[in-house]
Amino acid sequence: SGLAAAYFYQKEHGSDKKVLILDNHNDFGGHAKRNEHTINGSTLLGYGGSQTLVRLEGTIDRAEGYHRVTWETEKAYYWSNGMAADVFKVVNPASYSKNGKVYTMFGPLPEMKGRTVVITAHYYGHSDTIRIHLL
């Protein structure tokens, strides 16, 4: 996005540099925008932009119905402000399984580029690992 490009430009060339951002739609910032709706008295929150980049699939040993799966990375990654990435899950915590197959979306951080990342899924006391290389 234009916002990310401006941020990385200033990070590389100095925060004193000015960047003009022209954006032609109201969803400026993608993830930075928070969609908030109140339905029947309950507040629902959603992302304003696309959430993820890589789709992962795996298998589990329970085949019936839908189940929640939690994921974590082997190595700690940090946002540019120094906050640990696990505060904002690196991998979508809303992953699920259906009939023995696990589905999730993985949103890599910029510092993961060019590295091999090990991701572990935890499910009812079981765990499985996938290793991916991000170009």
PDB file of N, CA and C in Angstrom, residues 40-109:
ATOM      1  N   ASN A  40     -27.259  -6.667  16.775  1.00  0.00           N
ATOM      2  CA  ASN A  40     -28.011  -7.212  17.912  1.00  0.00           C
ATOM      3  C   ASN A  40     -27.307  -6.967  19.238  1.00  0.00           C
ATOM      4  N   GLY A  41     -26.707  -5.798  19.395  1.00  0.00           N
ATOM      5  CA  GLY A  41     -26.055  -5.444  20.645  1.00  0.00           C
ATOM      6  C   GLY A  41     -24.643  -5.963  20.812  1.00  0.00           C
ATOM      7  N   SER A  42     -24.152  -6.757  19.871  1.00  0.00           N
ATOM      8  CA  SER A  42     -22.783  -7.284  19.939  1.00  0.00           C
ATOM      9  C   SER A  42     -21.895  -6.539  18.958  1.00  0.00           C
ATOM     10  N   THR A  43     -20.682  -6.213  19.391  1.00  0.00           N
ATOM     11  CA  THR A  43     -19.731  -5.519  18.527  1.00  0.00           C
ATOM     12  C   THR A  43     -18.877  -6.538  17.789  1.00  0.00           C
ATOM     13  N   LEU A  44     -18.818  -6.404  16.477  1.00  0.00           N
ATOM     14  CA  LEU A  44     -17.986  -7.265  15.643  1.00  0.00           C
ATOM     15  C   LEU A  44     -16.880  -6.421  15.032  1.00  0.00           C
ATOM     16  N   LEU A  45     -15.649  -6.918  15.061  1.00  0.00           N
ATOM     17  CA  LEU A  45     -14.505  -6.213  14.486  1.00  0.00           C
ATOM     18  C   LEU A  45     -13.962  -7.010  13.315  1.00  0.00           C
ATOM     19  N   GLY A  46     -13.472  -6.307  12.302  1.00  0.00           N
ATOM     20  CA  GLY A  46     -12.882  -6.983  11.155  1.00  0.00           C
ATOM     21  C   GLY A  46     -11.775  -6.158  10.546  1.00  0.00           C
ATOM     22  N   TYR A  47     -10.919  -6.819   9.790  1.00  0.00           N
ATOM     23  CA  TYR A  47      -9.826  -6.143   9.102  1.00  0.00           C
ATOM     24  C   TYR A  47     -10.373  -5.328   7.942  1.00  0.00           C
ATOM     25  N   GLY A  48      -9.688  -4.239   7.622  1.00  0.00           N
ATOM     26  CA  GLY A  48     -10.082  -3.434   6.481  1.00  0.00           C
ATOM     27  C   GLY A  48      -9.409  -3.897   5.206  1.00  0.00           C
ATOM     28  N   GLY A  49      -8.294  -4.601   5.319  1.00  0.00           N
ATOM     29  CA  GLY A  49      -7.531  -5.037   4.152  1.00  0.00           C
ATOM     30  C   GLY A  49      -7.400  -6.538   4.109  1.00  0.00           C
ATOM     31  N   SER A  50      -6.645  -7.014   3.145  1.00  0.00           N
ATOM     32  CA  SER A  50      -6.427  -8.450   3.073  1.00  0.00           C
ATOM     33  C   SER A  50      -5.604  -8.867   4.280  1.00  0.00           C
ATOM     34  N   GLN A  51      -5.908 -10.020   4.819  1.00  0.00           N
ATOM     35  CA  GLN A  51      -5.286 -10.427   6.067  1.00  0.00           C
ATOM     36  C   GLN A  51      -4.012 -11.226   5.860  1.00  0.00           C
ATOM     37  N   THR A  52      -3.947 -12.029   4.822  1.00  0.00           N
ATOM     38  CA  THR A  52      -2.867 -12.994   4.752  1.00  0.00           C
ATOM     39  C   THR A  52      -2.329 -13.186   3.349  1.00  0.00           C
ATOM     40  N   LEU A  53      -1.209 -13.841   3.260  1.00  0.00           N
ATOM     41  CA  LEU A  53      -0.536 -14.012   1.987  1.00  0.00           C
ATOM     42  C   LEU A  53      -0.352 -15.458   1.565  1.00  0.00           C
ATOM     43  N   VAL A  54      -0.165 -16.356   2.487  1.00  0.00           N
ATOM     44  CA  VAL A  54       0.164 -17.738   2.161  1.00  0.00           C
ATOM     45  C   VAL A  54      -0.865 -18.654   2.801  1.00  0.00           C
ATOM     46  N   ARG A  55      -1.392 -19.607   2.040  1.00  0.00           N
ATOM     47  CA  ARG A  55      -2.350 -20.555   2.601  1.00  0.00           C
ATOM     48  C   ARG A  55      -1.617 -21.838   2.947  1.00  0.00           C
ATOM     49  N   LEU A  56      -1.834 -22.327   4.162  1.00  0.00           N
ATOM     50  CA  LEU A  56      -1.227 -23.576   4.603  1.00  0.00           C
ATOM     51  C   LEU A  56      -2.320 -24.605   4.822  1.00  0.00           C
ATOM     52  N   GLU A  57      -2.018 -25.849   4.523  1.00  0.00           N
ATOM     53  CA  GLU A  57      -2.923 -26.937   4.838  1.00  0.00           C
ATOM     54  C   GLU A  57      -2.116 -28.028   5.507  1.00  0.00           C
ATOM     55  N   GLY A  58      -2.736 -28.757   6.398  1.00  0.00           N
ATOM     56  CA  GLY A  58      -2.077 -29.868   7.066  1.00  0.00           C
ATOM     57  C   GLY A  58      -3.127 -30.889   7.437  1.00  0.00           C
ATOM     58  N   THR A  59      -2.734 -31.911   8.143  1.00  0.00           N
ATOM     59  CA  THR A  59      -3.695 -32.924   8.562  1.00  0.00           C
ATOM     60  C   THR A  59      -3.621 -33.119  10.067  1.00  0.00           C
ATOM     61  N   ILE A  60      -4.700 -33.602  10.639  1.00  0.00           N
ATOM     62  CA  ILE A  60      -4.760 -33.918  12.056  1.00  0.00           C
ATOM     63  C   ILE A  60      -5.374 -35.297  12.208  1.00  0.00           C
ATOM     64  N   ASP A  61      -5.348 -35.844  13.416  1.00  0.00           N
ATOM     65  CA  ASP A  61      -5.828 -37.212  13.568  1.00  0.00           C
ATOM     66  C   ASP A  61      -7.288 -37.324  14.003  1.00  0.00           C
ATOM     67  N   ARG A  62      -7.978 -36.221  14.132  1.00  0.00           N
ATOM     68  CA  ARG A  62      -9.414 -36.273  14.420  1.00  0.00           C
ATOM     69  C   ARG A  62     -10.154 -35.862  13.159  1.00  0.00           C
ATOM     70  N   ALA A  63     -11.100 -36.656  12.740  1.00  0.00           N
ATOM     71  CA  ALA A  63     -11.730 -36.405  11.452  1.00  0.00           C
ATOM     72  C   ALA A  63     -13.129 -35.799  11.538  1.00  0.00           C
ATOM     73  N   GLU A  64     -13.736 -35.772  12.705  1.00  0.00           N
ATOM     74  CA  GLU A  64     -15.131 -35.343  12.769  1.00  0.00           C
ATOM     75  C   GLU A  64     -15.279 -33.842  13.003  1.00  0.00           C
ATOM     76  N   GLY A  65     -16.186 -33.233  12.265  1.00  0.00           N
ATOM     77  CA  GLY A  65     -16.559 -31.848  12.509  1.00  0.00           C
ATOM     78  C   GLY A  65     -15.484 -30.798  12.366  1.00  0.00           C
ATOM     79  N   TYR A  66     -15.760 -29.608  12.929  1.00  0.00           N
ATOM     80  CA  TYR A  66     -14.833 -28.481  12.915  1.00  0.00           C
ATOM     81  C   TYR A  66     -14.142 -28.369  14.269  1.00  0.00           C
ATOM     82  N   HIS A  67     -12.869 -27.996  14.263  1.00  0.00           N
ATOM     83  CA  HIS A  67     -12.115 -27.822  15.500  1.00  0.00           C
ATOM     84  C   HIS A  67     -11.205 -26.616  15.364  1.00  0.00           C
ATOM     85  N   ARG A  68     -10.883 -25.990  16.486  1.00  0.00           N
ATOM     86  CA  ARG A  68      -9.975 -24.843  16.512  1.00  0.00           C
ATOM     87  C   ARG A  68      -8.537 -25.338  16.593  1.00  0.00           C
ATOM     88  N   VAL A  69      -7.638 -24.697  15.860  1.00  0.00           N
ATOM     89  CA  VAL A  69      -6.224 -25.059  15.868  1.00  0.00           C
ATOM     90  C   VAL A  69      -5.424 -23.808  16.197  1.00  0.00           C
ATOM     91  N   THR A  70      -4.443 -23.905  17.084  1.00  0.00           N
ATOM     92  CA  THR A  70      -3.586 -22.761  17.387  1.00  0.00           C
ATOM     93  C   THR A  70      -2.222 -22.975  16.755  1.00  0.00           C
ATOM     94  N   TRP A  71      -1.589 -21.887  16.345  1.00  0.00           N
ATOM     95  CA  TRP A  71      -0.313 -21.942  15.635  1.00  0.00           C
ATOM     96  C   TRP A  71       0.684 -21.009  16.299  1.00  0.00           C
ATOM     97  N   GLU A  72       1.961 -21.296  16.159  1.00  0.00           N
ATOM     98  CA  GLU A  72       3.004 -20.400  16.658  1.00  0.00           C
ATOM     99  C   GLU A  72       4.254 -20.558  15.802  1.00  0.00           C
ATOM    100  N   THR A  73       5.125 -19.566  15.822  1.00  0.00           N
ATOM    101  CA  THR A  73       6.391 -19.670  15.107  1.00  0.00           C
ATOM    102  C   THR A  73       7.473 -20.113  16.073  1.00  0.00           C
ATOM    103  N   GLU A  74       8.480 -20.817  15.532  1.00  0.00           N
ATOM    104  CA  GLU A  74       9.581 -21.328  16.342  1.00  0.00           C
ATOM    105  C   GLU A  74      10.437 -20.185  16.868  1.00  0.00           C
ATOM    106  N   LYS A  75      10.642 -19.155  16.038  1.00  0.00           N
ATOM    107  CA  LYS A  75      11.491 -18.022  16.376  1.00  0.00           C
ATOM    108  C   LYS A  75      10.620 -16.800  16.631  1.00  0.00           C
ATOM    109  N   ALA A  76      11.025 -15.952  17.552  1.00  0.00           N
ATOM    110  CA  ALA A  76      10.272 -14.726  17.824  1.00  0.00           C
ATOM    111  C   ALA A  76      10.593 -13.679  16.760  1.00  0.00           C
ATOM    112  N   TYR A  77       9.578 -13.042  16.237  1.00  0.00           N
ATOM    113  CA  TYR A  77       9.744 -11.949  15.285  1.00  0.00           C
ATOM    114  C   TYR A  77       9.159 -10.697  15.904  1.00  0.00           C
ATOM    115  N   TYR A  78       9.656  -9.548  15.483  1.00  0.00           N
ATOM    116  CA  TYR A  78       9.231  -8.295  16.084  1.00  0.00           C
ATOM    117  C   TYR A  78       8.816  -7.293  15.020  1.00  0.00           C
ATOM    118  N   TRP A  79       7.802  -6.481  15.343  1.00  0.00           N
ATOM    119  CA  TRP A  79       7.404  -5.386  14.480  1.00  0.00           C
ATOM    120  C   TRP A  79       8.481  -4.313  14.556  1.00  0.00           C
ATOM    121  N   SER A  80       8.422  -3.352  13.653  1.00  0.00           N
ATOM    122  CA  SER A  80       9.451  -2.313  13.599  1.00  0.00           C
ATOM    123  C   SER A  80       9.490  -1.460  14.864  1.00  0.00           C
ATOM    124  N   ASN A  81       8.409  -1.432  15.638  1.00  0.00           N
ATOM    125  CA  ASN A  81       8.415  -0.660  16.882  1.00  0.00           C
ATOM    126  C   ASN A  81       8.927  -1.475  18.066  1.00  0.00           C
ATOM    127  N   GLY A  82       9.404  -2.695  17.797  1.00  0.00           N
ATOM    128  CA  GLY A  82       9.970  -3.531  18.847  1.00  0.00           C
ATOM    129  C   GLY A  82       8.970  -4.426  19.550  1.00  0.00           C
ATOM    130  N   MET A  83       7.684  -4.306  19.215  1.00  0.00           N
ATOM    131  CA  MET A  83       6.678  -5.147  19.852  1.00  0.00           C
ATOM    132  C   MET A  83       6.756  -6.563  19.279  1.00  0.00           C
ATOM    133  N   ALA A  84       6.690  -7.560  20.137  1.00  0.00           N
ATOM    134  CA  ALA A  84       6.759  -8.953  19.684  1.00  0.00           C
ATOM    135  C   ALA A  84       5.574  -9.267  18.780  1.00  0.00           C
ATOM    136  N   ALA A  85       5.848  -9.997  17.708  1.00  0.00           N
ATOM    137  CA  ALA A  85       4.804 -10.317  16.739  1.00  0.00           C
ATOM    138  C   ALA A  85       3.729 -11.207  17.336  1.00  0.00           C
ATOM    139  N   ASP A  86       4.066 -11.961  18.394  1.00  0.00           N
ATOM    140  CA  ASP A  86       3.051 -12.849  18.939  1.00  0.00           C
ATOM    141  C   ASP A  86       1.949 -12.093  19.681  1.00  0.00           C
ATOM    142  N   VAL A  87       2.146 -10.794  19.892  1.00  0.00           N
ATOM    143  CA  VAL A  87       1.068  -9.986  20.454  1.00  0.00           C
ATOM    144  C   VAL A  87      -0.049  -9.871  19.413  1.00  0.00           C
ATOM    145  N   PHE A  88       0.338  -9.686  18.147  1.00  0.00           N
ATOM    146  CA  PHE A  88      -0.585  -9.740  17.018  1.00  0.00           C
ATOM    147  C   PHE A  88      -0.231 -11.029  16.301  1.00  0.00           C
ATOM    148  N   LYS A  89      -1.011 -12.055  16.464  1.00  0.00           N
ATOM    149  CA  LYS A  89      -0.650 -13.386  15.988  1.00  0.00           C
ATOM    150  C   LYS A  89      -0.042 -13.348  14.586  1.00  0.00           C
ATOM    151  N   VAL A  90       1.140 -13.955  14.452  1.00  0.00           N
ATOM    152  CA  VAL A  90       1.788 -14.048  13.150  1.00  0.00           C
ATOM    153  C   VAL A  90       0.954 -14.943  12.249  1.00  0.00           C
ATOM    154  N   VAL A  91       0.379 -15.955  12.817  1.00  0.00           N
ATOM    155  CA  VAL A  91      -0.477 -16.865  12.076  1.00  0.00           C
ATOM    156  C   VAL A  91      -1.897 -16.706  12.599  1.00  0.00           C
ATOM    157  N   ASN A  92      -2.839 -16.753  11.709  1.00  0.00           N
ATOM    158  CA  ASN A  92      -4.239 -16.550  12.045  1.00  0.00           C
ATOM    159  C   ASN A  92      -4.700 -17.513  13.141  1.00  0.00           C
ATOM    160  N   PRO A  93      -5.084 -17.003  14.314  1.00  0.00           N
ATOM    161  CA  PRO A  93      -5.524 -17.889  15.382  1.00  0.00           C
ATOM    162  C   PRO A  93      -6.894 -18.504  15.117  1.00  0.00           C
ATOM    163  N   ALA A  94      -7.575 -18.037  14.080  1.00  0.00           N
ATOM    164  CA  ALA A  94      -8.890 -18.576  13.759  1.00  0.00           C
ATOM    165  C   ALA A  94      -8.798 -19.742  12.784  1.00  0.00           C
ATOM    166  N   SER A  95      -7.663 -20.406  12.748  1.00  0.00           N
ATOM    167  CA  SER A  95      -7.507 -21.581  11.899  1.00  0.00           C
ATOM    168  C   SER A  95      -8.504 -22.647  12.339  1.00  0.00           C
ATOM    169  N   TYR A  96      -8.880 -23.496  11.429  1.00  0.00           N
ATOM    170  CA  TYR A  96      -9.842 -24.527  11.780  1.00  0.00           C
ATOM    171  C   TYR A  96      -9.526 -25.809  11.036  1.00  0.00           C
ATOM    172  N   SER A  97     -10.154 -26.884  11.486  1.00  0.00           N
ATOM    173  CA  SER A  97     -10.012 -28.150  10.782  1.00  0.00           C
ATOM    174  C   SER A  97     -11.402 -28.645  10.412  1.00  0.00           C
ATOM    175  N   LYS A  98     -11.451 -29.385   9.343  1.00  0.00           N
ATOM    176  CA  LYS A  98     -12.697 -30.024   8.947  1.00  0.00           C
ATOM    177  C   LYS A  98     -12.348 -31.380   8.364  1.00  0.00           C
ATOM    178  N   ASN A  99     -12.929 -32.405   8.942  1.00  0.00           N
ATOM    179  CA  ASN A  99     -12.740 -33.769   8.456  1.00  0.00           C
ATOM    180  C   ASN A  99     -11.270 -34.136   8.305  1.00  0.00           C
ATOM    181  N   GLY A 100     -10.475 -33.791   9.329  1.00  0.00           N
ATOM    182  CA  GLY A 100      -9.083 -34.216   9.360  1.00  0.00           C
ATOM    183  C   GLY A 100      -8.109 -33.324   8.622  1.00  0.00           C
ATOM    184  N   LYS A 101      -8.565 -32.257   7.976  1.00  0.00           N
ATOM    185  CA  LYS A 101      -7.665 -31.366   7.253  1.00  0.00           C
ATOM    186  C   LYS A 101      -7.649 -30.005   7.930  1.00  0.00           C
ATOM    187  N   VAL A 102      -6.456 -29.449   8.130  1.00  0.00           N
ATOM    188  CA  VAL A 102      -6.317 -28.161   8.806  1.00  0.00           C
ATOM    189  C   VAL A 102      -6.131 -27.062   7.770  1.00  0.00           C
ATOM    190  N   TYR A 103      -6.820 -25.940   7.959  1.00  0.00           N
ATOM    191  CA  TYR A 103      -6.702 -24.805   7.059  1.00  0.00           C
ATOM    192  C   TYR A 103      -6.294 -23.573   7.857  1.00  0.00           C
ATOM    193  N   THR A 104      -5.394 -22.783   7.326  1.00  0.00           N
ATOM    194  CA  THR A 104      -5.046 -21.522   7.957  1.00  0.00           C
ATOM    195  C   THR A 104      -4.477 -20.585   6.910  1.00  0.00           C
ATOM    196  N   MET A 105      -4.302 -19.349   7.280  1.00  0.00           N
ATOM    197  CA  MET A 105      -3.630 -18.373   6.438  1.00  0.00           C
ATOM    198  C   MET A 105      -2.475 -17.809   7.235  1.00  0.00           C
ATOM    199  N   PHE A 106      -1.359 -17.587   6.585  1.00  0.00           N
ATOM    200  CA  PHE A 106      -0.138 -17.150   7.245  1.00  0.00           C
ATOM    201  C   PHE A 106       0.243 -15.780   6.725  1.00  0.00           C
ATOM    202  N   GLY A 107       0.406 -14.808   7.592  1.00  0.00           N
ATOM    203  CA  GLY A 107       0.780 -13.456   7.191  1.00  0.00           C
ATOM    204  C   GLY A 107       2.195 -13.147   7.627  1.00  0.00           C
ATOM    205  N   PRO A 108       3.195 -13.342   6.762  1.00  0.00           N
ATOM    206  CA  PRO A 108       4.589 -13.140   7.173  1.00  0.00           C
ATOM    207  C   PRO A 108       4.934 -11.672   7.405  1.00  0.00           C
ATOM    208  N   LEU A 109       5.831 -11.434   8.335  1.00  0.00           N
ATOM    209  CA  LEU A 109       6.346 -10.100   8.609  1.00  0.00           C
ATOM    210  C   LEU A 109       7.493  -9.798   7.656  1.00  0.00           C
TER     211      LEU A 109
END
